[in-house]
Amino acid sequence: MADIYDVIIIGGGPGGYNCAIRCGQLGLKVACIETRKTLGGTCLNVGCIPSKALLHATELYETAGKDFAAMGMSAKVSADVPKMIEAKDKVVTGLTAGIEYLFKKNKVDHIRGFGKIVGKGKVDVDGKTYDTKNIVIATGSEVASLPFIKIDEKKVVSSTGALELQSVPKSMIVIGGGVIGLELGSVWRRLGAEVTVIEYLPQILPGMDEEIRKTSARIFKKQGMKFELGRKVTAVDGKGKTVKIESEAAAGGKEKSFEADVVLVAIGRKPFTDNLGLDTVSIKTTDRGFIPTDHWKAAEGIYAVGDVIEGPMLAHLAEEEGVAVAETIAGQSGHVNYNAIPGVVYTFPEIATVGKTEEELKEAGVPYKVGKFPLTANSRARCNHETDGLAKILAHAETDEILGGHIIAPGAGDMIHEICLGLEFKASSEDIARTCHAHPTLSEAVRQAAMDVEGWAMQM
């Protein structure tokens, strides 16, 4: 009889592989089951990583084509989309191989196949049963769609298909004004597609600070992206040469038709919890398919992390939860500070947020102060001809403790982390305001926003 594993993890995405590696580091006998040929889950294979590769490439392309002249340069640029896709794939291949290496280094058994719970401490993989003391469900999420939409990944595409297009469509309709739609819409707009975003809600980026949403929308419109907000898609017909879309105002009435070469369905993702054998261990999912947990525990000896549980569907949050569960199983105190988890939209400029929004603080009745600083007054932004955006800090009106931070800027995803650290250590806005920042840098905008909370920002 084979040895019993201490931990078997179902799913090799960010939550699963980080949990597995940490288990190995803690001396636990661990296996990770993944149905894909490569590790890394959606994020690494068809999500976060390939989309960032295309975002970076197309950002350089647009900068060379549109912005060089203002800086005294000229260049003739062209885009070879198949080579761009090939370069993206090489990035993915290199990173998936890196996870395989880390598995071997930390003595993690990699089992390929579809994992399914068949009883307490038992996991079946394509007909073979493995015994384990603990099970971690980290199967992630899958593309959400609408019942009347047929995704063929050619003309009607999900995020997966949008990463594989071999030519630039003349027009693209994006259904959904969230992170995925805006990022991938930006990629193809930069390459020459006419992009229109249809969003059911009256604003893009639901859940973000309202000022940040409105400012972002103005920037995207200036870049050439079109928006149809407060509009409900009622039909999508991809049978002809182009895709035809029918819609109506979200409040009812006012029908409007659209036509595009490609339609990107980006209305969100749903947890992948079907056919996992949850009923064999008496686990019932919520109406939306999520696994209920208490400190990631779903049942005795069974844990769940990442997109399969309630909360933001973020790769780095899944990583934190995976490590926390590994440490919990090993008898340590696994911990995740859910108030200090950043979210980033990797458009240009980037949009980064952490902690509370103004709307959340108002609803909770928390007294707060606001500090803001525009990039138009930042020296480095002026030098770089990249002045769209701002930094914003929210602090408690009485204690000055940092409650949230929101940034629109090139590299905002990197800039946000000093606010994350501030939240983690319960710093005050004055702590950031009195911390010397190098000059000239974009990060000075964060300090100036903190100074503005205190009432002594040095704006131009």
Short mmCIF file of C-alpha atoms in Angstrom, two decimals:
data_model
loop_
_atom_site.label_atom_id
_atom_site.label_comp_id
_atom_site.label_asym_id
_atom_site.label_seq_id
_atom_site.Cartn_x
_atom_site.Cartn_y
_atom_site.Cartn_z
CA MET A 1 0.00 0.00 0.00
CA ALA A 2 1.32 3.43 -0.96
CA ASP A 3 2.19 5.90 1.75
CA ILE A 4 -0.58 8.24 2.82
CA TYR A 5 -0.03 11.85 1.81
CA ASP A 6 -0.19 14.57 4.42
CA VAL A 7 -1.77 16.87 1.85
CA ILE A 8 -3.26 16.45 -1.59
CA ILE A 9 -4.06 19.66 -3.46
CA ILE A 10 -6.56 19.62 -6.31
CA GLY A 11 -5.54 22.37 -8.73
CA GLY A 12 -2.15 23.65 -9.84
CA GLY A 13 -2.89 27.38 -10.14
CA PRO A 14 -1.45 30.15 -7.93
CA GLY A 15 -3.33 28.95 -4.82
CA GLY A 16 -2.54 25.30 -5.44
CA TYR A 17 1.10 25.42 -6.44
CA ASN A 18 2.04 27.92 -3.73
CA CYS A 19 0.27 25.76 -1.15
CA ALA A 20 2.10 22.69 -2.45
CA ILE A 21 5.53 24.32 -2.40
CA ARG A 22 4.99 25.68 1.13
CA CYS A 23 3.83 22.25 2.30
CA GLY A 24 7.03 20.77 0.88
CA GLN A 25 9.13 23.40 2.62
CA LEU A 26 7.41 22.55 5.92
CA GLY A 27 8.31 18.88 5.55
CA LEU A 28 4.86 17.58 4.62
CA LYS A 29 4.38 14.77 2.11
CA VAL A 30 2.39 16.53 -0.59
CA ALA A 31 0.95 16.00 -4.05
CA CYS A 32 -0.63 18.50 -6.43
CA ILE A 33 -3.17 17.35 -9.02
CA GLU A 34 -3.59 19.37 -12.21
CA THR A 35 -5.66 18.46 -15.26
CA ARG A 36 -3.78 20.84 -17.59
CA LYS A 37 -0.54 19.70 -19.21
CA THR A 38 1.21 22.62 -17.53
CA LEU A 39 1.06 24.07 -14.02
CA GLY A 40 0.11 27.65 -13.23
CA GLY A 41 -3.65 27.52 -13.71
CA THR A 42 -5.64 30.14 -15.59
CA CYS A 43 -3.42 32.98 -14.38
CA LEU A 44 -0.20 31.71 -15.87
CA ASN A 45 -1.54 29.87 -18.91
CA VAL A 46 -4.44 31.97 -20.23
CA GLY A 47 -4.86 34.91 -17.87
CA CYS A 48 -2.66 37.28 -15.88
CA ILE A 49 0.70 36.48 -17.44
CA PRO A 50 -0.07 36.24 -21.19
CA SER A 51 -2.31 39.30 -21.01
CA LYS A 52 0.48 41.33 -19.37
CA ALA A 53 2.91 40.24 -22.08
CA LEU A 54 0.53 41.59 -24.74
CA LEU A 55 -0.24 44.72 -22.74
CA HIS A 56 3.47 45.52 -22.48
CA ALA A 57 4.15 44.87 -26.17
CA THR A 58 1.21 46.95 -27.38
CA GLU A 59 2.03 49.76 -24.94
CA LEU A 60 5.49 50.05 -26.52
CA TYR A 61 3.92 49.91 -29.98
CA GLU A 62 1.50 52.75 -29.23
CA THR A 63 4.17 54.86 -27.54
CA ALA A 64 6.46 54.59 -30.56
CA GLY A 65 3.64 55.36 -32.98
CA LYS A 66 1.98 58.23 -31.14
CA ASP A 67 4.24 59.74 -28.48
CA PHE A 68 7.75 59.79 -29.91
CA ALA A 69 7.21 62.97 -31.93
CA ALA A 70 6.47 65.04 -28.80
CA MET A 71 9.86 63.95 -27.43
CA GLY A 72 11.83 64.80 -30.54
CA MET A 73 11.94 61.33 -32.08
CA SER A 74 10.44 59.64 -35.10
CA ALA A 75 9.92 55.98 -35.91
CA LYS A 76 7.99 53.81 -38.31
CA VAL A 77 6.50 50.88 -36.47
CA SER A 78 4.36 47.94 -37.50
CA ALA A 79 2.83 45.11 -35.56
CA ASP A 80 3.37 41.44 -36.40
CA VAL A 81 0.54 39.92 -34.40
CA PRO A 82 1.50 36.23 -34.84
CA LYS A 83 5.04 36.99 -33.62
CA MET A 84 3.58 38.96 -30.72
CA ILE A 85 1.46 35.95 -29.77
CA GLU A 86 4.51 33.69 -30.14
CA ALA A 87 6.56 35.91 -27.82
CA LYS A 88 3.73 35.82 -25.28
CA ASP A 89 3.68 32.01 -25.43
CA LYS A 90 7.44 31.83 -24.74
CA VAL A 91 6.95 33.80 -21.54
CA VAL A 92 4.27 31.36 -20.41
CA THR A 93 6.37 28.30 -21.27
CA GLY A 94 9.34 29.57 -19.30
CA LEU A 95 7.30 30.29 -16.19
CA THR A 96 5.40 26.99 -16.19
CA ALA A 97 8.74 25.17 -16.41
CA GLY A 98 9.85 27.18 -13.40
CA ILE A 99 7.01 25.80 -11.29
CA GLU A 100 7.92 22.25 -12.32
CA TYR A 101 11.45 22.94 -11.07
CA LEU A 102 10.17 24.27 -7.74
CA PHE A 103 8.02 21.16 -7.31
CA LYS A 104 11.05 18.91 -7.75
CA LYS A 105 13.17 21.09 -5.47
CA ASN A 106 10.59 20.93 -2.67
CA LYS A 107 9.63 17.25 -3.17
CA VAL A 108 6.11 17.91 -4.41
CA ASP A 109 4.56 15.05 -6.39
CA HIS A 110 2.89 16.37 -9.54
CA ILE A 111 -0.06 14.17 -10.54
CA ARG A 112 -1.57 14.90 -13.96
CA GLY A 113 -5.27 14.28 -14.39
CA PHE A 114 -8.69 15.31 -13.09
CA GLY A 115 -8.91 15.15 -9.31
CA LYS A 116 -12.16 14.22 -7.60
CA ILE A 117 -12.96 13.64 -3.94
CA VAL A 118 -14.48 10.17 -3.45
CA GLY A 119 -14.69 10.16 0.35
CA LYS A 120 -12.97 11.42 3.46
CA GLY A 121 -9.22 11.44 2.80
CA LYS A 122 -9.62 9.89 -0.65
CA VAL A 123 -9.02 11.53 -4.02
CA ASP A 124 -9.53 9.82 -7.37
CA VAL A 125 -7.45 10.82 -10.38
CA ASP A 126 -8.73 9.26 -13.59
CA GLY A 127 -9.52 5.93 -11.90
CA LYS A 128 -6.67 5.76 -9.39
CA THR A 129 -7.37 6.54 -5.73
CA TYR A 130 -4.90 8.33 -3.44
CA ASP A 131 -5.14 8.49 0.37
CA THR A 132 -4.39 11.67 2.27
CA LYS A 133 -4.83 13.24 5.70
CA ASN A 134 -5.81 16.63 4.24
CA ILE A 135 -7.35 17.83 0.98
CA VAL A 136 -7.02 21.37 -0.39
CA ILE A 137 -9.42 22.43 -3.14
CA ALA A 138 -7.75 25.04 -5.37
CA THR A 139 -9.49 24.50 -8.69
CA GLY A 140 -9.88 28.20 -9.48
CA SER A 141 -12.52 29.62 -11.79
CA GLU A 142 -13.76 29.52 -15.35
CA VAL A 143 -15.21 32.03 -17.78
CA ALA A 144 -18.75 33.17 -17.01
CA SER A 145 -21.11 33.78 -19.92
CA LEU A 146 -24.77 34.39 -20.68
CA PRO A 147 -27.15 31.56 -21.68
CA PHE A 148 -27.80 32.98 -25.14
CA ILE A 149 -24.14 33.55 -26.03
CA LYS A 150 -22.20 30.82 -27.82
CA ILE A 151 -18.45 31.36 -27.42
CA ASP A 152 -16.58 29.88 -30.38
CA GLU A 153 -13.20 31.50 -29.53
CA LYS A 154 -12.99 32.85 -33.07
CA LYS A 155 -15.53 35.64 -33.51
CA VAL A 156 -17.19 35.41 -30.11
CA VAL A 157 -14.31 35.00 -27.71
CA SER A 158 -13.61 34.74 -24.02
CA SER A 159 -10.40 36.09 -22.51
CA THR A 160 -8.73 32.87 -23.70
CA GLY A 161 -9.62 33.47 -27.33
CA ALA A 162 -8.77 37.18 -27.11
CA LEU A 163 -5.19 36.18 -26.27
CA GLU A 164 -4.90 34.05 -29.41
CA LEU A 165 -6.26 36.27 -32.20
CA GLN A 166 -3.86 36.18 -35.14
CA SER A 167 -4.90 39.46 -36.73
CA VAL A 168 -6.32 42.79 -35.62
CA PRO A 169 -10.10 43.02 -36.01
CA LYS A 170 -11.42 46.26 -37.47
CA SER A 171 -13.95 46.43 -34.65
CA MET A 172 -14.38 44.76 -31.29
CA ILE A 173 -17.28 44.84 -28.87
CA VAL A 174 -16.37 44.10 -25.24
CA ILE A 175 -19.28 42.91 -23.11
CA GLY A 176 -18.32 43.90 -19.57
CA GLY A 177 -16.52 46.96 -18.23
CA GLY A 178 -14.46 45.18 -15.58
CA VAL A 179 -10.74 44.49 -15.34
CA ILE A 180 -10.49 41.75 -17.99
CA GLY A 181 -12.55 43.60 -20.58
CA LEU A 182 -10.64 46.87 -20.17
CA GLU A 183 -7.22 45.21 -20.27
CA LEU A 184 -7.84 43.08 -23.36
CA GLY A 185 -9.87 45.83 -25.00
CA SER A 186 -6.82 48.09 -24.53
CA VAL A 187 -4.56 45.55 -26.23
CA TRP A 188 -6.59 45.44 -29.43
CA ARG A 189 -7.42 49.16 -29.43
CA ARG A 190 -3.71 49.97 -29.40
CA LEU A 191 -3.21 47.70 -32.39
CA GLY A 192 -5.91 49.51 -34.36
CA ALA A 193 -9.28 47.96 -33.52
CA GLU A 194 -12.25 50.22 -32.85
CA VAL A 195 -13.26 49.08 -29.37
CA THR A 196 -16.65 49.65 -27.74
CA VAL A 197 -17.36 48.50 -24.19
CA ILE A 198 -20.94 47.61 -23.25
CA GLU A 199 -21.51 47.60 -19.49
CA TYR A 200 -24.74 46.83 -17.65
CA LEU A 201 -23.91 49.16 -14.74
CA PRO A 202 -23.78 52.96 -15.07
CA GLN A 203 -20.00 52.99 -14.53
CA ILE A 204 -17.00 50.82 -15.36
CA LEU A 205 -14.87 48.98 -12.76
CA PRO A 206 -17.62 48.08 -10.29
CA GLY A 207 -16.52 48.10 -6.66
CA MET A 208 -13.73 50.63 -7.10
CA ASP A 209 -13.62 54.10 -5.59
CA GLU A 210 -16.08 56.26 -7.55
CA GLU A 211 -13.60 59.06 -8.26
CA ILE A 212 -11.13 56.51 -9.60
CA ARG A 213 -13.80 54.95 -11.84
CA LYS A 214 -14.84 58.30 -13.30
CA THR A 215 -11.26 59.47 -13.83
CA SER A 216 -10.33 56.16 -15.49
CA ALA A 217 -13.33 56.38 -17.84
CA ARG A 218 -12.27 59.87 -18.95
CA ILE A 219 -8.75 58.64 -19.69
CA PHE A 220 -9.97 55.62 -21.66
CA LYS A 221 -12.32 57.81 -23.70
CA LYS A 222 -9.45 60.19 -24.47
CA GLN A 223 -7.47 57.19 -25.72
CA GLY A 224 -10.26 56.31 -28.15
CA MET A 225 -12.22 53.62 -26.34
CA LYS A 226 -15.99 53.98 -26.61
CA PHE A 227 -18.49 53.15 -23.87
CA GLU A 228 -22.14 52.16 -23.75
CA LEU A 229 -22.96 52.23 -20.03
CA GLY A 230 -26.20 51.19 -18.36
CA ARG A 231 -26.94 48.87 -21.25
CA LYS A 232 -28.04 45.23 -21.15
CA VAL A 233 -27.03 42.81 -23.93
CA THR A 234 -30.05 40.71 -24.95
CA ALA A 235 -28.78 38.77 -27.98
CA VAL A 236 -25.52 37.89 -29.71
CA ASP A 237 -25.55 36.37 -33.20
CA GLY A 238 -22.19 35.20 -34.55
CA LYS A 239 -23.45 33.18 -37.52
CA GLY A 240 -22.67 35.78 -40.19
CA LYS A 241 -19.45 37.43 -41.33
CA THR A 242 -19.74 39.84 -38.42
CA VAL A 243 -21.27 39.48 -34.98
CA LYS A 244 -24.56 41.22 -34.35
CA ILE A 245 -25.54 42.34 -30.86
CA GLU A 246 -28.89 43.48 -29.56
CA SER A 247 -29.23 45.47 -26.36
CA GLU A 248 -31.60 47.57 -24.31
CA ALA A 249 -31.19 50.15 -21.60
CA ALA A 250 -30.61 48.43 -18.25
CA ALA A 251 -33.57 50.32 -16.82
CA GLY A 252 -35.74 49.00 -19.68
CA GLY A 253 -36.55 50.14 -23.23
CA LYS A 254 -34.29 52.13 -25.59
CA GLU A 255 -33.09 49.25 -27.73
CA LYS A 256 -29.84 49.57 -29.65
CA SER A 257 -28.00 47.29 -32.10
CA PHE A 258 -24.26 46.85 -32.59
CA GLU A 259 -22.08 45.02 -35.07
CA ALA A 260 -18.42 44.00 -34.77
CA ASP A 261 -15.83 41.66 -36.24
CA VAL A 262 -15.07 40.19 -32.82
CA VAL A 263 -17.02 40.17 -29.56
CA LEU A 264 -15.18 39.64 -26.29
CA VAL A 265 -17.36 38.27 -23.50
CA ALA A 266 -15.85 39.57 -20.25
CA ILE A 267 -18.67 39.58 -17.72
CA GLY A 268 -16.58 37.86 -15.06
CA ARG A 269 -15.66 34.39 -13.88
CA LYS A 270 -17.36 31.69 -11.84
CA PRO A 271 -15.86 29.18 -9.39
CA PHE A 272 -14.90 25.79 -10.82
CA THR A 273 -16.59 23.50 -8.31
CA ASP A 274 -18.62 21.14 -10.49
CA ASN A 275 -17.87 17.39 -10.52
CA LEU A 276 -15.36 17.58 -7.65
CA GLY A 277 -17.23 15.04 -5.51
CA LEU A 278 -18.10 17.60 -2.85
CA ASP A 279 -21.31 15.71 -2.05
CA THR A 280 -19.26 12.70 -0.88
CA VAL A 281 -17.97 14.79 2.03
CA SER A 282 -21.23 16.71 2.64
CA ILE A 283 -20.03 20.04 1.24
CA LYS A 284 -22.75 22.17 -0.34
CA THR A 285 -21.84 25.16 -2.49
CA THR A 286 -23.62 28.51 -2.40
CA ASP A 287 -26.12 29.59 -5.05
CA ARG A 288 -23.20 31.06 -7.01
CA GLY A 289 -21.11 27.90 -6.74
CA PHE A 290 -18.68 28.99 -4.01
CA ILE A 291 -17.49 26.66 -1.23
CA PRO A 292 -18.39 27.99 2.24
CA THR A 293 -15.38 27.99 4.59
CA ASP A 294 -14.32 29.05 8.06
CA HIS A 295 -10.65 30.12 7.96
CA TRP A 296 -10.42 28.19 4.66
CA LYS A 297 -11.79 25.02 6.30
CA ALA A 298 -14.72 23.52 4.37
CA ALA A 299 -15.03 20.26 6.33
CA GLU A 300 -12.90 18.10 8.59
CA GLY A 301 -9.57 17.68 6.82
CA ILE A 302 -10.73 19.66 3.77
CA TYR A 303 -9.73 23.22 2.90
CA ALA A 304 -10.50 25.55 -0.01
CA VAL A 305 -8.59 28.56 -1.32
CA GLY A 306 -8.63 31.04 -4.18
CA ASP A 307 -11.44 31.58 -6.65
CA VAL A 308 -13.57 28.70 -5.29
CA ILE A 309 -14.32 30.67 -2.10
CA GLU A 310 -16.02 34.05 -1.65
CA GLY A 311 -13.86 37.14 -2.20
CA PRO A 312 -11.91 38.90 -4.93
CA MET A 313 -10.73 36.55 -7.67
CA LEU A 314 -7.06 37.55 -7.55
CA ALA A 315 -4.06 35.29 -8.14
CA HIS A 316 -2.02 36.91 -5.38
CA LEU A 317 -4.86 36.48 -2.88
CA ALA A 318 -5.03 32.78 -3.79
CA GLU A 319 -1.27 32.58 -3.20
CA GLU A 320 -1.65 34.11 0.27
CA GLU A 321 -4.46 31.72 1.13
CA GLY A 322 -2.55 28.71 -0.18
CA VAL A 323 0.46 29.50 2.00
CA ALA A 324 -1.78 30.20 5.02
CA VAL A 325 -3.49 26.81 4.65
CA ALA A 326 -0.15 25.00 4.32
CA GLU A 327 1.05 26.65 7.53
CA THR A 328 -2.25 25.89 9.28
CA ILE A 329 -2.02 22.19 8.35
CA ALA A 330 1.57 22.16 9.63
CA GLY A 331 0.39 23.46 13.00
CA GLN A 332 1.42 27.07 12.49
CA SER A 333 -0.77 30.18 12.48
CA GLY A 334 -1.72 30.82 8.87
CA HIS A 335 -2.82 34.42 8.35
CA VAL A 336 -4.15 36.64 5.55
CA ASN A 337 -4.91 40.35 6.01
CA TYR A 338 -7.84 40.74 3.63
CA ASN A 339 -7.83 44.52 4.09
CA ALA A 340 -4.35 44.80 2.60
CA ILE A 341 -4.87 42.90 -0.67
CA PRO A 342 -4.19 45.20 -3.65
CA GLY A 343 -6.08 45.11 -6.92
CA VAL A 344 -4.54 46.32 -10.18
CA VAL A 345 -5.90 47.03 -13.66
CA TYR A 346 -2.94 46.77 -16.05
CA THR A 347 -4.13 49.27 -18.61
CA PHE A 348 -2.15 52.43 -19.34
CA PRO A 349 -2.02 54.15 -17.03
CA GLU A 350 -2.41 51.38 -14.49
CA ILE A 351 -5.13 51.58 -11.85
CA ALA A 352 -4.28 50.26 -8.40
CA THR A 353 -6.35 50.14 -5.25
CA VAL A 354 -6.11 48.75 -1.72
CA GLY A 355 -8.22 49.02 1.42
CA LYS A 356 -11.43 50.99 1.66
CA THR A 357 -13.09 53.27 -0.87
CA GLU A 358 -14.78 56.55 0.04
CA GLU A 359 -18.16 54.95 -0.59
CA GLU A 360 -17.44 52.07 1.81
CA LEU A 361 -16.30 54.45 4.54
CA LYS A 362 -19.38 56.62 4.14
CA GLU A 363 -21.67 53.60 4.28
CA ALA A 364 -19.92 52.34 7.44
CA GLY A 365 -20.09 55.77 9.07
CA VAL A 366 -16.30 55.98 9.50
CA PRO A 367 -14.95 59.54 9.76
CA TYR A 368 -12.17 60.01 7.24
CA LYS A 369 -9.85 62.51 5.57
CA VAL A 370 -8.82 62.55 1.92
CA GLY A 371 -5.47 63.46 0.43
CA LYS A 372 -4.92 63.70 -3.35
CA PHE A 373 -2.15 64.64 -5.72
CA PRO A 374 -2.46 64.89 -9.54
CA LEU A 375 0.27 63.58 -11.84
CA THR A 376 0.17 66.88 -13.71
CA ALA A 377 2.07 68.30 -10.72
CA ASN A 378 4.58 65.43 -10.54
CA SER A 379 8.02 66.21 -12.00
CA ARG A 380 8.77 62.70 -13.28
CA ALA A 381 5.35 62.42 -14.93
CA ARG A 382 5.99 65.73 -16.68
CA CYS A 383 9.41 64.53 -17.88
CA ASN A 384 7.88 61.31 -19.19
CA HIS A 385 4.92 63.05 -20.91
CA GLU A 386 2.63 60.80 -18.83
CA THR A 387 0.53 63.12 -16.69
CA ASP A 388 -2.86 61.36 -16.70
CA GLY A 389 -3.73 60.16 -13.22
CA LEU A 390 -3.53 60.84 -9.50
CA ALA A 391 -2.69 59.36 -6.12
CA LYS A 392 -5.32 59.31 -3.38
CA ILE A 393 -5.05 58.32 0.28
CA LEU A 394 -7.88 57.88 2.78
CA ALA A 395 -7.08 58.14 6.49
CA HIS A 396 -9.14 58.07 9.68
CA ALA A 397 -10.19 61.59 10.62
CA GLU A 398 -9.32 61.09 14.28
CA THR A 399 -6.40 58.64 14.44
CA ASP A 400 -4.89 59.34 10.98
CA GLU A 401 -4.54 55.58 10.39
CA ILE A 402 -4.42 54.78 6.68
CA LEU A 403 -7.69 53.21 5.56
CA GLY A 404 -7.23 52.96 1.82
CA GLY A 405 -5.21 54.05 -1.19
CA HIS A 406 -6.05 54.49 -4.87
CA ILE A 407 -3.65 55.33 -7.70
CA ILE A 408 -3.95 55.96 -11.43
CA ALA A 409 -0.46 56.21 -12.89
CA PRO A 410 2.13 54.41 -15.01
CA GLY A 411 3.42 51.70 -12.68
CA ALA A 412 0.57 52.18 -10.19
CA GLY A 413 0.68 48.43 -9.52
CA ASP A 414 4.17 48.89 -8.07
CA MET A 415 3.45 52.21 -6.37
CA ILE A 416 0.50 50.83 -4.39
CA HIS A 417 2.66 48.59 -2.23
CA GLU A 418 3.88 51.24 0.17
CA ILE A 419 0.23 51.86 1.00
CA CYS A 420 -0.29 48.09 1.40
CA LEU A 421 2.63 48.03 3.83
CA GLY A 422 1.13 51.00 5.63
CA LEU A 423 -2.16 49.14 6.02
CA GLU A 424 -0.39 46.01 7.24
CA PHE A 425 1.46 47.91 9.96
CA LYS A 426 -1.42 50.33 10.74
CA ALA A 427 0.66 53.32 9.71
CA SER A 428 -0.68 56.86 9.67
CA SER A 429 -0.76 59.09 6.61
CA GLU A 430 1.80 61.25 8.40
CA ASP A 431 4.18 58.24 8.46
CA ILE A 432 4.21 58.25 4.65
CA ALA A 433 4.23 62.06 4.49
CA ARG A 434 7.38 62.21 6.62
CA THR A 435 9.18 59.41 4.74
CA CYS A 436 11.73 60.74 2.24
CA HIS A 437 11.02 59.69 -1.35
CA ALA A 438 13.60 59.92 -4.14
CA HIS A 439 13.22 62.82 -6.58
CA PRO A 440 12.08 62.82 -9.32
CA THR A 441 9.89 59.71 -9.07
CA LEU A 442 6.24 58.92 -9.61
CA SER A 443 6.15 57.59 -6.03
CA GLU A 444 6.46 61.15 -4.80
CA ALA A 445 2.79 61.51 -5.77
CA VAL A 446 1.92 59.01 -3.03
CA ARG A 447 3.89 61.02 -0.48
CA GLN A 448 2.27 64.25 -1.67
CA ALA A 449 -1.17 62.65 -1.34
CA ALA A 450 -0.28 61.72 2.25
CA MET A 451 0.94 65.27 2.84
CA ASP A 452 -2.36 66.54 1.46
CA VAL A 453 -4.19 64.51 4.10
CA GLU A 454 -2.18 66.49 6.64
CA GLY A 455 -2.89 69.74 4.81
CA TRP A 456 0.66 70.54 3.73
CA ALA A 457 1.10 69.12 0.23
CA MET A 458 3.45 71.06 -2.02
CA GLN A 459 1.41 71.26 -5.18
CA MET A 460 2.55 73.30 -8.16
#
